[in-house]
Amino acid sequence: MSTLPTRLQRLTDSLDGLELDAMLVTDETNVRYLSGFTGDSSFLLVTPQGTSILSDGRYTAQIAEQCAGIETQIRSSTQLLRDVVKELLSSSGATKVGIEADKLTLAEFQFLEAGCDGIEFVSTKAVVEKLRMIKDEAEVLLTRRAVEIAERVFTELVPTLTSEHTEKQVAHEIEHRMRLLGAEGCSFAPIVAAGPGGALPHYQPQNLPLAKHRSLLIDWGAKYEGYASDLTRTLHQQNVSDAFKRAYEGVLEAQLAAIELIRPGVSAREVDAAARAALERHGILDAFKHGLGHGTGLQIHESPRMSPISDEILASGMIITVEPGVYYDGDFGIRIEDDILVTDSGHEVLSTLPKGLDDCRFIL
Ligand code: ZN
Ligand code: ZN
């Protein structure tokens, strides 16, 4: 059972409200979301009469396999993609055509416009991305699998860590194990940060042996059939400081308080505020340096953004991360991140790795 026709239908249904005759989808991820096509250099032209995928000869077979039911226009080697766009628009009678203004470069737009006399290209923003915020059953299933793989890698990897392991080796090992378990790879370059490295939210793993440090922050995720998971756990050795332990309890309380609030109708801002209030109670709010979380899907960072300036309202079908963290320069960082599905009645935490202070010990 494919959910792709439903996705296209939702976009087609939105054309009227946007006062458009058609929509030209040029963003690779949006093309994949709507058509199932995983290649590049291809556009979708969506009109109330139907959808066409515009591509070139390299992709004829792949499109036939991945995009059953979508009309295909393969351009010849002497044709430009914009010529095919123009031809199709002329034959469909569409004159007001939405473009993805936040995805097309100015040069691409000018090139397209120069070849399409009589067509009014209308700037739109995040039209398909808004549809992508609400995951359908197939997407939830793939995300669940991406979470499962990431969790299994972590559970199996941590007991094998030795004092000689470097951050970089751990990062490579994560990627290797992900692939062995059927993932396409990591959904982003894993952050493996020992001790003070953890204080940098986007730290890059170094050739630094773990043994020297008493804490270890790992932020990792799998990509499974396009869908991302995104998790963080912060481990510690037995001799970690009391300051670390106190901060850990504060971050965990903040994360649980935020997750507790998640249900349809609640604003992303309120959820973010609940985490901040808990961090404030623990006197560690100053050390929280980013938003609370983000949507995941075909991309690792999607809408809704969970932050104090977000305008998003949570709705059933969204998948979001909740990842409060505190960062102390030169000392340590702590972040705890899980992936949460918003359900009709509340939420489901898709990730299941234990996260209590005592659960997160590592022994070298
Ligand atoms: Zn993460
Ligand atoms: Zn994240």
Tab-separated table of C-alpha atoms and ligand atoms in Angstrom:
chain	number	residue	atom	x	y	z
A	1	MET	CA	0.000	0.000	0.000
A	2	SER	CA	1.614	3.211	-1.153
A	3	THR	CA	0.943	6.494	0.581
A	4	LEU	CA	2.532	8.513	-2.223
A	5	PRO	CA	-0.717	9.279	-4.098
A	6	THR	CA	-2.134	10.719	-0.867
A	7	ARG	CA	0.864	13.016	-0.471
A	8	LEU	CA	0.483	14.295	-4.033
A	9	GLN	CA	-3.232	14.732	-3.508
A	10	ARG	CA	-2.641	16.875	-0.420
A	11	LEU	CA	-0.370	19.132	-2.462
A	12	THR	CA	-2.842	19.300	-5.363
A	13	ASP	CA	-5.626	20.168	-2.912
A	14	SER	CA	-3.601	23.073	-1.563
A	15	LEU	CA	-3.097	24.748	-4.976
A	16	ASP	CA	-6.427	26.592	-4.893
A	17	GLY	CA	-5.737	28.131	-1.511
A	18	LEU	CA	-2.347	29.275	-2.762
A	19	GLU	CA	-4.024	30.780	-5.877
A	20	LEU	CA	-1.822	28.689	-8.133
A	21	ASP	CA	-2.564	26.720	-11.316
A	22	ALA	CA	0.412	24.453	-10.747
A	23	MET	CA	3.419	23.876	-8.548
A	24	LEU	CA	6.937	23.177	-9.805
A	25	VAL	CA	8.769	21.089	-7.199
A	26	THR	CA	12.529	21.315	-7.698
A	27	ASP	CA	13.907	20.402	-4.276
A	28	GLU	CA	15.367	16.883	-4.330
A	29	THR	CA	13.986	15.881	-0.931
A	30	ASN	CA	10.519	17.209	-1.757
A	31	VAL	CA	10.564	15.366	-5.093
A	32	ARG	CA	11.422	12.172	-3.212
A	33	TYR	CA	8.697	12.742	-0.616
A	34	LEU	CA	6.009	13.206	-3.260
A	35	SER	CA	7.087	10.679	-5.884
A	36	GLY	CA	9.379	8.123	-4.259
A	37	PHE	CA	12.143	9.004	-6.727
A	38	THR	CA	15.567	8.890	-5.060
A	39	GLY	CA	17.697	10.307	-7.882
A	40	ASP	CA	18.607	13.921	-8.585
A	41	SER	CA	18.288	16.586	-11.322
A	42	SER	CA	14.551	15.936	-11.709
A	43	PHE	CA	11.474	18.105	-11.171
A	44	LEU	CA	7.828	17.445	-10.447
A	45	LEU	CA	5.146	19.506	-12.091
A	46	VAL	CA	1.939	19.218	-10.100
A	47	THR	CA	-1.320	20.433	-11.646
A	48	PRO	CA	-4.956	19.654	-10.832
A	49	GLN	CA	-4.987	17.528	-13.997
A	50	GLY	CA	-2.094	15.355	-12.870
A	51	THR	CA	1.559	15.182	-11.978
A	52	SER	CA	4.561	14.692	-14.235
A	53	ILE	CA	8.107	13.880	-13.317
A	54	LEU	CA	10.668	15.584	-15.544
A	55	SER	CA	14.029	13.918	-15.829
A	56	ASP	CA	16.700	12.736	-18.246
A	57	GLY	CA	17.747	9.468	-19.863
A	58	ARG	CA	19.940	8.373	-16.951
A	59	TYR	CA	16.849	7.858	-14.838
A	60	THR	CA	14.328	6.259	-17.212
A	61	ALA	CA	14.547	2.810	-15.615
A	62	GLN	CA	14.731	4.084	-12.036
A	63	ILE	CA	11.661	6.271	-12.484
A	64	ALA	CA	9.718	3.404	-14.050
A	65	GLU	CA	10.508	1.350	-10.959
A	66	GLN	CA	10.022	3.975	-8.251
A	67	CYS	CA	7.286	6.230	-9.614
A	68	ALA	CA	4.585	3.911	-10.950
A	69	GLY	CA	1.492	5.908	-11.837
A	70	ILE	CA	3.249	9.232	-12.349
A	71	GLU	CA	3.499	10.514	-15.900
A	72	THR	CA	7.130	10.664	-16.978
A	73	GLN	CA	8.761	13.196	-19.299
A	74	ILE	CA	12.296	12.265	-20.235
A	75	ARG	CA	14.094	15.077	-22.032
A	76	SER	CA	16.396	14.357	-24.948
A	77	SER	CA	20.077	15.224	-24.716
A	78	THR	CA	19.484	18.347	-26.835
A	79	GLN	CA	16.607	19.624	-24.672
A	80	LEU	CA	16.892	21.788	-21.571
A	81	LEU	CA	14.853	20.913	-18.493
A	82	ARG	CA	13.185	24.327	-18.704
A	83	ASP	CA	12.037	23.557	-22.268
A	84	VAL	CA	10.151	20.534	-20.955
A	85	VAL	CA	8.686	22.668	-18.162
A	86	LYS	CA	7.507	25.217	-20.708
A	87	GLU	CA	6.027	22.616	-23.029
A	88	LEU	CA	4.080	20.975	-20.231
A	89	LEU	CA	2.829	24.254	-18.824
A	90	SER	CA	1.657	25.416	-22.264
A	91	SER	CA	-0.243	22.215	-22.879
A	92	SER	CA	-1.874	22.265	-19.435
A	93	GLY	CA	-2.903	25.923	-19.743
A	94	ALA	CA	-1.358	26.770	-16.367
A	95	THR	CA	-0.043	30.321	-16.122
A	96	LYS	CA	0.432	30.927	-12.394
A	97	VAL	CA	3.038	28.453	-11.234
A	98	GLY	CA	4.413	28.181	-7.727
A	99	ILE	CA	8.159	27.737	-7.318
A	100	GLU	CA	10.092	26.807	-4.198
A	101	ALA	CA	11.678	30.209	-3.671
A	102	ASP	CA	13.666	29.062	-0.638
A	103	LYS	CA	15.209	26.190	-2.599
A	104	LEU	CA	15.885	27.547	-6.088
A	105	THR	CA	19.004	29.679	-6.580
A	106	LEU	CA	18.564	33.089	-8.158
A	107	ALA	CA	20.529	31.913	-11.213
A	108	GLU	CA	18.278	28.849	-11.621
A	109	PHE	CA	15.187	30.991	-11.312
A	110	GLN	CA	16.395	33.562	-13.854
A	111	PHE	CA	17.313	30.785	-16.284
A	112	LEU	CA	13.891	29.172	-15.904
A	113	GLU	CA	12.030	32.460	-16.228
A	114	ALA	CA	13.985	33.505	-19.324
A	115	GLY	CA	12.799	30.401	-21.153
A	116	CYS	CA	9.149	30.468	-20.101
A	117	ASP	CA	7.420	33.487	-21.655
A	118	GLY	CA	3.856	33.991	-20.538
A	119	ILE	CA	4.258	32.042	-17.301
A	120	GLU	CA	4.058	33.871	-13.995
A	121	PHE	CA	6.273	32.157	-11.444
A	122	VAL	CA	4.997	32.803	-7.949
A	123	SER	CA	7.329	32.648	-4.975
A	124	THR	CA	6.233	30.107	-2.344
A	125	LYS	CA	7.974	28.957	0.775
A	126	ALA	CA	7.877	25.606	2.579
A	127	VAL	CA	4.669	24.392	0.897
A	128	VAL	CA	5.822	20.774	0.692
A	129	GLU	CA	7.829	21.058	3.917
A	130	LYS	CA	4.575	21.876	5.756
A	131	LEU	CA	3.024	18.672	4.413
A	132	ARG	CA	6.144	16.775	5.435
A	133	MET	CA	5.725	17.844	9.070
A	134	ILE	CA	2.886	15.343	9.472
A	135	LYS	CA	4.225	11.852	8.934
A	136	ASP	CA	2.049	9.130	7.422
A	137	GLU	CA	2.091	5.510	8.507
A	138	ALA	CA	4.855	4.511	6.120
A	139	GLU	CA	7.091	7.311	7.380
A	140	VAL	CA	6.474	6.445	11.028
A	141	LEU	CA	7.392	2.843	10.294
A	142	LEU	CA	10.678	3.799	8.637
A	143	THR	CA	11.526	6.196	11.471
A	144	ARG	CA	10.847	3.443	14.018
A	145	ARG	CA	13.324	1.241	12.178
A	146	ALA	CA	15.894	4.074	12.068
A	147	VAL	CA	15.508	4.459	15.846
A	148	GLU	CA	15.793	0.702	16.447
A	149	ILE	CA	19.009	0.435	14.447
A	150	ALA	CA	20.577	3.421	16.212
A	151	GLU	CA	19.647	1.981	19.604
A	152	ARG	CA	20.986	-1.446	18.843
A	153	VAL	CA	24.290	0.019	17.652
A	154	PHE	CA	24.647	1.971	20.897
A	155	THR	CA	23.671	-0.921	23.146
A	156	GLU	CA	26.126	-3.259	21.468
A	157	LEU	CA	28.939	-0.734	21.107
A	158	VAL	CA	29.178	0.768	24.604
A	159	PRO	CA	30.288	-2.446	26.392
A	160	THR	CA	33.112	-2.840	23.845
A	161	LEU	CA	34.677	0.592	24.497
A	162	THR	CA	38.211	0.537	25.845
A	163	SER	CA	40.501	3.221	27.219
A	164	GLU	CA	42.464	3.189	23.953
A	165	HIS	CA	39.427	3.932	21.783
A	166	THR	CA	39.545	7.433	20.361
A	167	GLU	CA	36.513	9.598	19.691
A	168	LYS	CA	37.091	9.225	15.954
A	169	GLN	CA	37.256	5.438	16.172
A	170	VAL	CA	33.975	5.362	18.072
A	171	ALA	CA	32.358	7.562	15.412
A	172	HIS	CA	33.605	5.279	12.626
A	173	GLU	CA	32.485	2.215	14.527
A	174	ILE	CA	28.980	3.670	14.883
A	175	GLU	CA	28.731	4.210	11.135
A	176	HIS	CA	30.105	0.738	10.346
A	177	ARG	CA	27.642	-0.979	12.660
A	178	MET	CA	24.717	1.070	11.305
A	179	ARG	CA	25.450	-0.148	7.789
A	180	LEU	CA	25.807	-3.754	8.898
A	181	LEU	CA	22.328	-3.502	10.418
A	182	GLY	CA	20.799	-2.320	7.154
A	183	ALA	CA	20.898	1.452	7.513
A	184	GLU	CA	22.122	3.579	4.599
A	185	GLY	CA	24.522	5.046	7.113
A	186	CYS	CA	24.359	7.781	9.710
A	187	SER	CA	21.702	10.468	9.476
A	188	PHE	CA	24.467	12.981	10.325
A	189	ALA	CA	28.133	12.754	11.331
A	190	PRO	CA	28.052	11.323	14.867
A	191	ILE	CA	29.205	13.574	17.688
A	192	VAL	CA	31.460	11.618	20.029
A	193	ALA	CA	32.765	14.011	22.648
A	194	ALA	CA	34.789	13.009	25.688
A	195	GLY	CA	35.006	15.349	28.692
A	196	PRO	CA	35.281	19.038	27.696
A	197	GLY	CA	34.487	18.226	24.041
A	198	GLY	CA	30.905	17.667	25.207
A	199	ALA	CA	30.688	21.376	26.028
A	200	LEU	CA	30.618	22.157	22.298
A	201	PRO	CA	27.141	21.262	20.979
A	202	HIS	CA	28.469	20.577	17.447
A	203	TYR	CA	31.831	19.106	18.402
A	204	GLN	CA	33.781	17.053	15.850
A	205	PRO	CA	35.382	13.814	17.096
A	206	GLN	CA	39.179	13.952	17.467
A	207	ASN	CA	42.004	11.415	17.799
A	208	LEU	CA	41.540	11.640	21.548
A	209	PRO	CA	41.565	8.492	23.701
A	210	LEU	CA	38.504	8.132	25.922
A	211	ALA	CA	40.495	7.098	28.964
A	212	LYS	CA	41.486	10.612	29.880
A	213	HIS	CA	37.941	11.752	30.490
A	214	ARG	CA	35.174	10.968	32.894
A	215	SER	CA	32.209	11.745	30.636
A	216	LEU	CA	31.307	10.856	27.076
A	217	LEU	CA	28.548	12.477	25.032
A	218	ILE	CA	27.370	10.592	21.947
A	219	ASP	CA	24.842	12.135	19.543
A	220	TRP	CA	24.094	9.784	16.673
A	221	GLY	CA	21.352	8.601	14.358
A	222	ALA	CA	20.655	6.138	11.573
A	223	LYS	CA	19.246	6.813	8.136
A	224	TYR	CA	16.917	4.046	7.068
A	225	GLU	CA	15.293	4.195	3.615
A	226	GLY	CA	15.699	7.959	3.765
A	227	TYR	CA	14.360	8.471	7.283
A	228	ALA	CA	16.462	9.785	10.143
A	229	SER	CA	16.714	9.019	13.814
A	230	ASP	CA	18.560	11.354	16.180
A	231	LEU	CA	19.532	10.360	19.731
A	232	THR	CA	21.933	11.545	22.401
A	233	ARG	CA	23.146	9.902	25.568
A	234	THR	CA	25.790	11.236	27.945
A	235	LEU	CA	27.743	8.532	29.730
A	236	HIS	CA	29.989	8.947	32.760
A	237	GLN	CA	32.629	6.997	34.661
A	238	GLN	CA	32.265	6.247	38.333
A	239	ASN	CA	34.592	9.059	39.431
A	240	VAL	CA	32.622	11.827	37.683
A	241	SER	CA	32.215	15.109	39.618
A	242	ASP	CA	29.238	15.962	41.804
A	243	ALA	CA	28.666	19.014	39.594
A	244	PHE	CA	28.180	16.643	36.640
A	245	LYS	CA	25.745	14.481	38.585
A	246	ARG	CA	23.657	17.466	39.719
A	247	ALA	CA	23.561	18.913	36.202
A	248	TYR	CA	22.615	15.504	34.791
A	249	GLU	CA	19.594	15.234	37.075
A	250	GLY	CA	18.524	18.750	36.016
A	251	VAL	CA	18.775	17.983	32.294
A	252	LEU	CA	16.900	14.708	32.705
A	253	GLU	CA	14.120	16.410	34.667
A	254	ALA	CA	13.892	19.107	31.967
A	255	GLN	CA	13.649	16.494	29.225
A	256	LEU	CA	10.963	14.481	31.025
A	257	ALA	CA	8.945	17.634	31.842
A	258	ALA	CA	8.999	18.685	28.186
A	259	ILE	CA	8.059	15.233	26.859
A	260	GLU	CA	5.207	15.026	29.365
A	261	LEU	CA	3.575	18.099	27.766
A	262	ILE	CA	3.639	16.816	24.200
A	263	ARG	CA	0.227	16.367	22.629
A	264	PRO	CA	-1.715	17.848	19.698
A	265	GLY	CA	-2.648	21.519	20.174
A	266	VAL	CA	0.257	22.406	22.461
A	267	SER	CA	2.703	24.960	21.064
A	268	ALA	CA	6.340	24.066	20.462
A	269	ARG	CA	7.120	27.164	22.504
A	270	GLU	CA	5.289	25.822	25.580
A	271	VAL	CA	7.189	22.551	25.416
A	272	ASP	CA	10.467	24.442	25.132
A	273	ALA	CA	9.429	26.634	28.084
A	274	ALA	CA	8.709	23.590	30.270
A	275	ALA	CA	12.272	22.375	29.793
A	276	ARG	CA	13.669	25.831	30.512
A	277	ALA	CA	11.608	26.117	33.711
A	278	ALA	CA	13.028	22.816	34.985
A	279	LEU	CA	16.593	23.877	34.137
A	280	GLU	CA	15.965	27.155	35.947
A	281	ARG	CA	14.797	25.293	39.076
A	282	HIS	CA	18.119	23.472	39.031
A	283	GLY	CA	20.049	26.736	38.532
A	284	ILE	CA	21.524	25.572	35.205
A	285	LEU	CA	19.405	27.414	32.634
A	286	ASP	CA	22.317	29.721	31.707
A	287	ALA	CA	24.209	26.713	30.395
A	288	PHE	CA	21.443	25.729	27.887
A	289	LYS	CA	22.542	27.170	24.558
A	290	HIS	CA	20.129	26.014	21.855
A	291	GLY	CA	16.503	25.248	21.073
A	292	LEU	CA	14.841	22.218	22.644
A	293	GLY	CA	14.496	20.150	19.498
A	294	HIS	CA	13.342	19.792	15.912
A	295	GLY	CA	11.314	17.638	13.578
A	296	THR	CA	12.995	14.706	11.843
A	297	GLY	CA	12.096	12.894	8.637
A	298	LEU	CA	13.799	12.713	5.263
A	299	GLN	CA	16.101	15.363	6.695
A	300	ILE	CA	17.695	15.385	10.090
A	301	HIS	CA	16.413	18.892	10.863
A	302	GLU	CA	12.857	19.584	9.796
A	303	SER	CA	9.937	21.641	11.046
A	304	PRO	CA	8.627	22.075	13.646
A	305	ARG	CA	11.426	23.834	15.452
A	306	MET	CA	11.076	23.564	19.207
A	307	SER	CA	12.358	26.883	20.539
A	308	PRO	CA	11.290	30.034	22.410
A	309	ILE	CA	10.631	31.771	19.064
A	310	SER	CA	8.770	28.932	17.330
A	311	ASP	CA	5.205	29.575	16.108
A	312	GLU	CA	4.434	25.913	15.484
A	313	ILE	CA	1.557	24.069	17.128
A	314	LEU	CA	2.060	20.339	17.631
A	315	ALA	CA	-0.183	17.994	15.666
A	316	SER	CA	-0.696	14.263	15.508
A	317	GLY	CA	1.850	12.628	13.179
A	318	MET	CA	4.749	14.961	13.894
A	319	ILE	CA	8.031	13.358	14.940
A	320	ILE	CA	10.190	15.644	17.052
A	321	THR	CA	13.336	15.445	19.122
A	322	VAL	CA	13.518	16.684	22.703
A	323	GLU	CA	17.139	17.434	23.552
A	324	PRO	CA	17.887	19.813	26.399
A	325	GLY	CA	21.573	20.203	27.195
A	326	VAL	CA	23.952	22.128	29.394
A	327	TYR	CA	27.475	23.098	28.411
A	328	TYR	CA	30.374	24.101	30.659
A	329	ASP	CA	33.408	25.286	28.710
A	330	GLY	CA	36.564	23.334	29.433
A	331	ASP	CA	34.736	20.930	31.723
A	332	PHE	CA	31.829	18.871	30.342
A	333	GLY	CA	28.566	18.933	28.425
A	334	ILE	CA	25.376	16.952	28.997
A	335	ARG	CA	22.589	16.408	26.487
A	336	ILE	CA	19.800	13.829	26.498
A	337	GLU	CA	17.851	13.397	23.264
A	338	ASP	CA	14.942	11.181	22.302
A	339	ASP	CA	12.601	10.996	19.310
A	340	ILE	CA	8.919	11.506	20.043
A	341	LEU	CA	5.872	10.797	17.887
A	342	VAL	CA	2.890	13.085	18.513
A	343	THR	CA	-0.197	10.863	18.606
A	344	ASP	CA	-3.923	11.642	18.622
A	345	SER	CA	-4.055	11.248	22.379
A	346	GLY	CA	-0.612	12.538	23.373
A	347	HIS	CA	2.733	11.125	22.425
A	348	GLU	CA	4.850	8.033	22.085
A	349	VAL	CA	8.566	8.084	22.861
A	350	LEU	CA	9.987	6.070	19.966
A	351	SER	CA	13.401	5.646	21.556
A	352	THR	CA	13.738	3.316	24.504
A	353	LEU	CA	17.345	3.493	25.732
A	354	PRO	CA	17.515	3.963	29.516
A	355	LYS	CA	18.648	7.419	30.579
A	356	GLY	CA	18.775	7.564	34.383
A	357	LEU	CA	22.106	8.680	35.842
A	358	ASP	CA	22.929	5.134	36.970
A	359	ASP	CA	21.905	3.659	33.608
A	360	CYS	CA	24.455	5.794	31.823
A	361	ARG	CA	27.726	4.593	33.314
A	362	PHE	CA	30.533	3.387	31.133
A	363	ILE	CA	33.436	1.291	32.263
A	364	LEU	CA	36.716	1.202	30.316
B	1	ZN	ZN	21.164	14.754	17.943
B	2	ZN	ZN	18.737	16.645	17.237
